Amino acid sequence: MTDETRQLPAVDLSACNGHGRCYMTAPDLFDCDDDGFPVVVGPATTDVGQRDLQRAVANCPEQAITVSAG
Amino acid sequence: MTDLKTSESPDLQVDFDIHSPEDVEGVYDVYRELRGERPVAHSSKYGGHWVITSYDDIHDIVRNPNVFSSRVLNIPDSIGQDGEMIPIQIDPPDHTQYRSIINPLFSPKRMRDLEPRIRDVVTELLDDVVKKKKVDFIEAFAREFPSRVFLALMGWNLDDAPQLNHWVDTMVLGVPGASEEENNAVREAAGIEAYAYFAEMIDARTENPGDEEDITQILMNSTFDGRELTQFEILNILLLMMIGGLHTVQGQIAHTIIHMAENPQDRKQLVQNPDIIPSAVEEMLRYESAICPARIATEDVVVGEVQVKAGERVLIPFAAANRDPDKFDDPDTVDLTREPNPHLAFGAGNHRCVGSHLARLELRVAFEEIHTRIPDYRLDPDDPPVRHLSQVKGVHRLPLIIGESL
């Protein structure tokens, strides 16, 4: 069963090139590794988190982020 | 059979010249006109090359390095480098290995640790600026700041900044108006001097290893496929870092300061609400994107509705992509809180600017400190800024009156 209030981001690392726009825009949802590539922290569970997640998706210059029900 | 247009089609021909001193003030009008009429146009300049001006086409090109190789990055073909600049002129799979060496050097975490040092450099330069009524902001700040940061990262002498800037300016700008032969000679001479300087820095380390954490030493200790990097490779990595790290940040600071001087309502936002500075940095990167690289097609490929043939060169101004109204609402207006803003100022695809995290940090800290200490400044109506084109758009002079506002 999925919970509609949880949105889980996923980063396609074959498309990602480490711009860092996601962890700048939504630092609660994305961290970065030692090379500057993103690491998903967890799902967005609040309105603010979900808005940040949508911004991260829209600002990614590689269109590498997708969202599923977490 | 195909009836696609080609580089021979008469109605695709333009005389666009990326190095033209005449086009510098109106270049965004030129891009708008091209995008509207011939988004894939063919210029007769420099032996013929394509000019692409839509976001989607440029985005596709940079994300397809197998078809669009960056082996040919410059138009004309050389800025005076010997061999390929690494890693930007290298294609996969070698590119991936070089990037795995270089990415960690400019990672966000490493950059975060640098912030206090970067702020010190900014503060020290501004200590002198605030004492004056009028400065050339290029000389007083915009040129000096990224050079000092670069030299500190490399572990080299900060007093060498003027030499490095001279080499970068010569290689990037050449001598506008001079013949291609003259330009090649001048650029090559600057390149040879830069390589000799880098070689000296490396030789000094061979005798007497420096700080394990500085970039010179890390490169000397790095391996590619289990072997040490050759001196030739290290020289071509250092050359690219110097070319990529100095003139670009200088221009971005200068273009932003010009905008803020001319638009006090935007400047006030930065002064009163520094929290928007990161977003303002992104918007100014979109609005004034310096870099205009080239690629060479490795096979016949269709771009837009045009047939590009193997061996043909394409020029892809990121500044044109970032003003495309199909991607950005009201693209010729600055909106410091623009959302979304997936600009391509640092490119995209495998050659995404490796220094982007450093550049963002430098820009943020600079604009925080400048607007804390100098809330008012304006251009000098009798002595306007001098901008230039080339594949790295920038600003030569920026006379600024301190303590006054429009």
GROMACS .gro file of N, CA, C and O in nm, chain B residues 100-166:
model
  268
  170SER      N    1   3.653   1.162  -1.282
  170SER     CA    2   3.650   1.101  -1.149
  170SER      C    3   3.770   1.149  -1.066
  170SER      O    4   3.766   1.148  -0.943
  171ILE      N    5   3.876   1.196  -1.132
  171ILE     CA    6   3.988   1.256  -1.059
  171ILE      C    7   3.953   1.399  -1.018
  171ILE      O    8   3.982   1.443  -0.906
  172ILE      N    9   3.889   1.471  -1.111
  172ILE     CA   10   3.875   1.617  -1.093
  172ILE      C   11   3.748   1.655  -1.015
  172ILE      O   12   3.750   1.751  -0.937
  173ASN      N   13   3.640   1.579  -1.032
  173ASN     CA   14   3.515   1.613  -0.960
  173ASN      C   15   3.536   1.634  -0.810
  173ASN      O   16   3.486   1.732  -0.754
  174PRO      N   17   3.607   1.540  -0.742
  174PRO     CA   18   3.620   1.558  -0.596
  174PRO      C   19   3.693   1.686  -0.557
  174PRO      O   20   3.671   1.740  -0.449
  175LEU      N   21   3.781   1.736  -0.647
  175LEU     CA   22   3.857   1.857  -0.614
  175LEU      C   23   3.767   1.979  -0.600
  175LEU      O   24   3.800   2.075  -0.531
  176PHE      N   25   3.652   1.974  -0.670
  176PHE     CA   26   3.560   2.089  -0.668
  176PHE      C   27   3.423   2.049  -0.615
  176PHE      O   28   3.321   2.107  -0.653
  177SER      N   29   3.421   1.949  -0.528
  177SER     CA   30   3.292   1.901  -0.477
  177SER      C   31   3.230   2.004  -0.383
  177SER      O   32   3.300   2.085  -0.323
  178PRO      N   33   3.099   2.000  -0.369
  178PRO     CA   34   3.033   2.095  -0.279
  178PRO      C   35   3.087   2.088  -0.136
  178PRO      O   36   3.101   2.191  -0.071
  179LYS      N   37   3.120   1.969  -0.089
  179LYS     CA   38   3.169   1.959   0.049
  179LYS      C   39   3.305   2.025   0.064
  179LYS      O   40   3.330   2.098   0.160
  180ARG      N   41   3.393   2.002  -0.033
  180ARG     CA   42   3.525   2.066  -0.028
  180ARG      C   43   3.511   2.218  -0.040
  180ARG      O   44   3.581   2.294   0.028
  181MET      N   45   3.418   2.261  -0.123
  181MET     CA   46   3.396   2.404  -0.142
  181MET      C   47   3.341   2.469  -0.015
  181MET      O   48   3.380   2.579   0.022
  182ARG      N   49   3.252   2.397   0.053
  182ARG     CA   50   3.193   2.451   0.177
  182ARG      C   51   3.303   2.484   0.278
  182ARG      O   52   3.300   2.587   0.343
  183ASP      N   53   3.404   2.398   0.286
  183ASP     CA   54   3.513   2.421   0.381
  183ASP      C   55   3.596   2.544   0.344
  183ASP      O   56   3.665   2.601   0.428
  184LEU      N   57   3.588   2.581   0.215
  184LEU     CA   58   3.667   2.696   0.168
  184LEU      C   59   3.601   2.830   0.197
  184LEU      O   60   3.664   2.934   0.183
  185GLU      N   61   3.473   2.826   0.234
  185GLU     CA   62   3.398   2.953   0.240
  185GLU      C   63   3.466   3.061   0.325
  185GLU      O   64   3.475   3.176   0.281
  186PRO      N   65   3.516   3.027   0.444
  186PRO     CA   66   3.579   3.134   0.524
  186PRO      C   67   3.700   3.197   0.454
  186PRO      O   68   3.718   3.319   0.457
  187ARG      N   69   3.779   3.115   0.384
  187ARG     CA   70   3.896   3.169   0.313
  187ARG      C   71   3.852   3.260   0.200
  187ARG      O   72   3.913   3.364   0.172
  188ILE      N   73   3.747   3.218   0.131
  188ILE     CA   74   3.696   3.298   0.019
  188ILE      C   75   3.641   3.431   0.069
  188ILE      O   76   3.665   3.536   0.011
  189ARG      N   77   3.572   3.424   0.183
  189ARG     CA   78   3.517   3.548   0.241
  189ARG      C   79   3.630   3.643   0.282
  189ARG      O   80   3.619   3.765   0.265
  190ASP      N   81   3.740   3.588   0.332
  190ASP     CA   82   3.855   3.672   0.368
  190ASP      C   83   3.910   3.745   0.247
  190ASP      O   84   3.945   3.863   0.255
  191VAL      N   85   3.920   3.674   0.133
  191VAL     CA   86   3.972   3.738   0.011
  191VAL      C   87   3.880   3.853  -0.029
  191VAL      O   88   3.926   3.964  -0.061
  192VAL      N   89   3.750   3.827  -0.027
  192VAL     CA   90   3.652   3.930  -0.065
  192VAL      C   91   3.664   4.051   0.027
  192VAL      O   92   3.672   4.167  -0.018
  193THR      N   93   3.668   4.026   0.157
  193THR     CA   94   3.671   4.134   0.255
  193THR      C   95   3.795   4.221   0.237
  193THR      O   96   3.787   4.344   0.240
  194GLU      N   97   3.908   4.154   0.215
  194GLU     CA   98   4.032   4.228   0.200
  194GLU      C   99   4.026   4.321   0.078
  194GLU      O  100   4.067   4.437   0.086
  195LEU      N  101   3.973   4.270  -0.033
  195LEU     CA  102   3.964   4.354  -0.153
  195LEU      C  103   3.864   4.469  -0.133
  195LEU      O  104   3.889   4.582  -0.174
  196LEU      N  105   3.753   4.439  -0.066
  196LEU     CA  106   3.652   4.544  -0.046
  196LEU      C  107   3.699   4.651   0.052
  196LEU      O  108   3.655   4.766   0.044
  197ASP      N  109   3.790   4.615   0.144
  197ASP     CA  110   3.845   4.715   0.236
  197ASP      C  111   3.902   4.834   0.160
  197ASP      O  112   3.891   4.948   0.205
  198ASP      N  113   3.963   4.806   0.044
  198ASP     CA  114   4.017   4.915  -0.037
  198ASP      C  115   3.910   4.984  -0.119
  198ASP      O  116   3.911   5.106  -0.136
  199VAL      N  117   3.815   4.906  -0.171
  199VAL     CA  118   3.711   4.963  -0.257
  199VAL      C  119   3.628   5.067  -0.179
  199VAL      O  120   3.599   5.175  -0.231
  200VAL      N  121   3.593   5.036  -0.054
  200VAL     CA  122   3.503   5.126   0.021
  200VAL      C  123   3.568   5.261   0.052
  200VAL      O  124   3.497   5.357   0.081
  201LYS      N  125   3.699   5.267   0.043
  201LYS     CA  126   3.768   5.395   0.073
  201LYS      C  127   3.761   5.490  -0.046
  201LYS      O  128   3.798   5.606  -0.036
  202LYS      N  129   3.718   5.440  -0.162
  202LYS     CA  130   3.727   5.521  -0.284
  202LYS      C  131   3.589   5.571  -0.327
  202LYS      O  132   3.487   5.511  -0.293
  203LYS      N  133   3.592   5.677  -0.407
  203LYS     CA  134   3.466   5.730  -0.462
  203LYS      C  135   3.438   5.670  -0.599
  203LYS      O  136   3.324   5.660  -0.640
  204LYS      N  137   3.547   5.636  -0.669
  204LYS     CA  138   3.531   5.579  -0.802
  204LYS      C  139   3.639   5.472  -0.825
  204LYS      O  140   3.755   5.496  -0.792
  205VAL      N  141   3.598   5.358  -0.875
  205VAL     CA  142   3.696   5.252  -0.904
  205VAL      C  143   3.665   5.189  -1.040
  205VAL      O  144   3.552   5.198  -1.088
  206ASP      N  145   3.767   5.128  -1.098
  206ASP     CA  146   3.739   5.031  -1.204
  206ASP      C  147   3.718   4.898  -1.132
  206ASP      O  148   3.813   4.840  -1.079
  207PHE      N  149   3.593   4.855  -1.128
  207PHE     CA  150   3.561   4.739  -1.045
  207PHE      C  151   3.624   4.609  -1.098
  207PHE      O  152   3.637   4.512  -1.024
  208ILE      N  153   3.663   4.609  -1.225
  208ILE     CA  154   3.735   4.492  -1.278
  208ILE      C  155   3.871   4.484  -1.209
  208ILE      O  156   3.907   4.380  -1.153
  209GLU      N  157   3.944   4.596  -1.214
  209GLU     CA  158   4.078   4.597  -1.154
  209GLU      C  159   4.071   4.580  -1.004
  209GLU      O  160   4.150   4.506  -0.944
  210ALA      N  161   3.978   4.652  -0.942
  210ALA     CA  162   3.975   4.657  -0.795
  210ALA      C  163   3.921   4.528  -0.735
  210ALA      O  164   3.954   4.496  -0.621
  211PHE      N  165   3.839   4.455  -0.809
  211PHE     CA  166   3.776   4.339  -0.747
  211PHE      C  167   3.757   4.219  -0.839
  211PHE      O  168   3.804   4.110  -0.813
  212ALA      N  169   3.684   4.242  -0.950
  212ALA     CA  170   3.633   4.127  -1.027
  212ALA      C  171   3.742   4.041  -1.087
  212ALA      O  172   3.726   3.919  -1.100
  213ARG      N  173   3.856   4.101  -1.124
  213ARG     CA  174   3.964   4.022  -1.179
  213ARG      C  175   4.047   3.959  -1.068
  213ARG      O  176   4.084   3.843  -1.074
  214GLU      N  177   4.072   4.038  -0.966
  214GLU     CA  178   4.164   3.997  -0.859
  214GLU      C  179   4.105   3.881  -0.776
  214GLU      O  180   4.177   3.788  -0.738
  215PHE      N  181   3.976   3.887  -0.750
  215PHE     CA  182   3.913   3.791  -0.658
  215PHE      C  183   3.925   3.645  -0.706
  215PHE      O  184   3.984   3.561  -0.636
  216PRO      N  185   3.872   3.612  -0.826
  216PRO     CA  186   3.884   3.470  -0.866
  216PRO      C  187   4.029   3.427  -0.887
  216PRO      O  188   4.061   3.309  -0.868
  217SER      N  189   4.117   3.522  -0.925
  217SER     CA  190   4.258   3.484  -0.944
  217SER      C  191   4.320   3.442  -0.811
  217SER      O  192   4.393   3.344  -0.804
  218ARG      N  193   4.291   3.520  -0.707
  218ARG     CA  194   4.350   3.487  -0.576
  218ARG      C  195   4.297   3.354  -0.525
  218ARG      O  196   4.371   3.275  -0.467
  219VAL      N  197   4.166   3.331  -0.546
  219VAL     CA  198   4.109   3.204  -0.501
  219VAL      C  199   4.173   3.087  -0.577
  219VAL      O  200   4.212   2.986  -0.518
  220PHE      N  201   4.187   3.105  -0.708
  220PHE     CA  202   4.247   3.001  -0.791
  220PHE      C  203   4.390   2.970  -0.744
  220PHE      O  204   4.428   2.854  -0.723
  221LEU      N  205   4.470   3.075  -0.726
  221LEU     CA  206   4.609   3.056  -0.687
  221LEU      C  207   4.618   2.988  -0.550
  221LEU      O  208   4.703   2.900  -0.528
  222ALA      N  209   4.529   3.026  -0.459
  222ALA     CA  210   4.530   2.964  -0.326
  222ALA      C  211   4.495   2.815  -0.337
  222ALA      O  212   4.557   2.730  -0.273
  223LEU      N  213   4.396   2.782  -0.419
  223LEU     CA  214   4.357   2.641  -0.436
  223LEU      C  215   4.471   2.559  -0.495
  223LEU      O  216   4.488   2.442  -0.462
  224MET      N  217   4.547   2.621  -0.587
  224MET     CA  218   4.657   2.549  -0.652
  224MET      C  219   4.777   2.538  -0.559
  224MET      O  220   4.863   2.452  -0.579
  225GLY      N  221   4.786   2.630  -0.462
  225GLY     CA  222   4.904   2.632  -0.376
  225GLY      C  223   5.017   2.714  -0.438
  225GLY      O  224   5.134   2.687  -0.414
  226TRP      N  225   4.983   2.813  -0.519
  226TRP     CA  226   5.083   2.896  -0.585
  226TRP      C  227   5.082   3.037  -0.525
  226TRP      O  228   4.995   3.072  -0.445
  227ASN      N  229   5.179   3.117  -0.573
  227ASN     CA  230   5.199   3.250  -0.517
  227ASN      C  231   5.090   3.349  -0.565
  227ASN      O  232   5.071   3.368  -0.685
  228LEU      N  233   5.023   3.413  -0.470
  228LEU     CA  234   4.914   3.505  -0.505
  228LEU      C  235   4.961   3.622  -0.591
  228LEU      O  236   4.884   3.679  -0.667
  229ASP      N  237   5.090   3.655  -0.580
  229ASP     CA  238   5.142   3.767  -0.661
  229ASP      C  239   5.148   3.735  -0.810
  229ASP      O  240   5.171   3.825  -0.892
  230ASP      N  241   5.127   3.609  -0.846
  230ASP     CA  242   5.134   3.572  -0.988
  230ASP      C  243   5.004   3.601  -1.063
  230ASP      O  244   4.995   3.576  -1.185
  231ALA      N  245   4.904   3.654  -0.994
  231ALA     CA  246   4.773   3.678  -1.056
  231ALA      C  247   4.779   3.756  -1.188
  231ALA      O  248   4.716   3.716  -1.287
  232PRO      N  249   4.855   3.868  -1.194
  232PRO     CA  250   4.854   3.945  -1.320
  232PRO      C  251   4.902   3.863  -1.440
  232PRO      O  252   4.844   3.874  -1.549
  233GLN      N  253   5.006   3.782  -1.421
  233GLN     CA  254   5.054   3.698  -1.531
  233GLN      C  255   4.945   3.604  -1.579
  233GLN      O  256   4.921   3.589  -1.698
  234LEU      N  257   4.880   3.535  -1.484
  234LEU     CA  258   4.778   3.438  -1.522
  234LEU      C  259   4.664   3.506  -1.597
  234LEU      O  260   4.616   3.455  -1.698
  235ASN      N  261   4.625   3.623  -1.549
  235ASN     CA  262   4.515   3.693  -1.615
  235ASN      C  263   4.555   3.738  -1.756
  235ASN      O  264   4.473   3.736  -1.848
  236HIS      N  265   4.681   3.776  -1.771
  236HIS     CA  266   4.729   3.815  -1.905
  236HIS      C  267   4.719   3.695  -2.000
  236HIS      O  268   4.671   3.708  -2.113
   0.00000   0.00000   0.00000
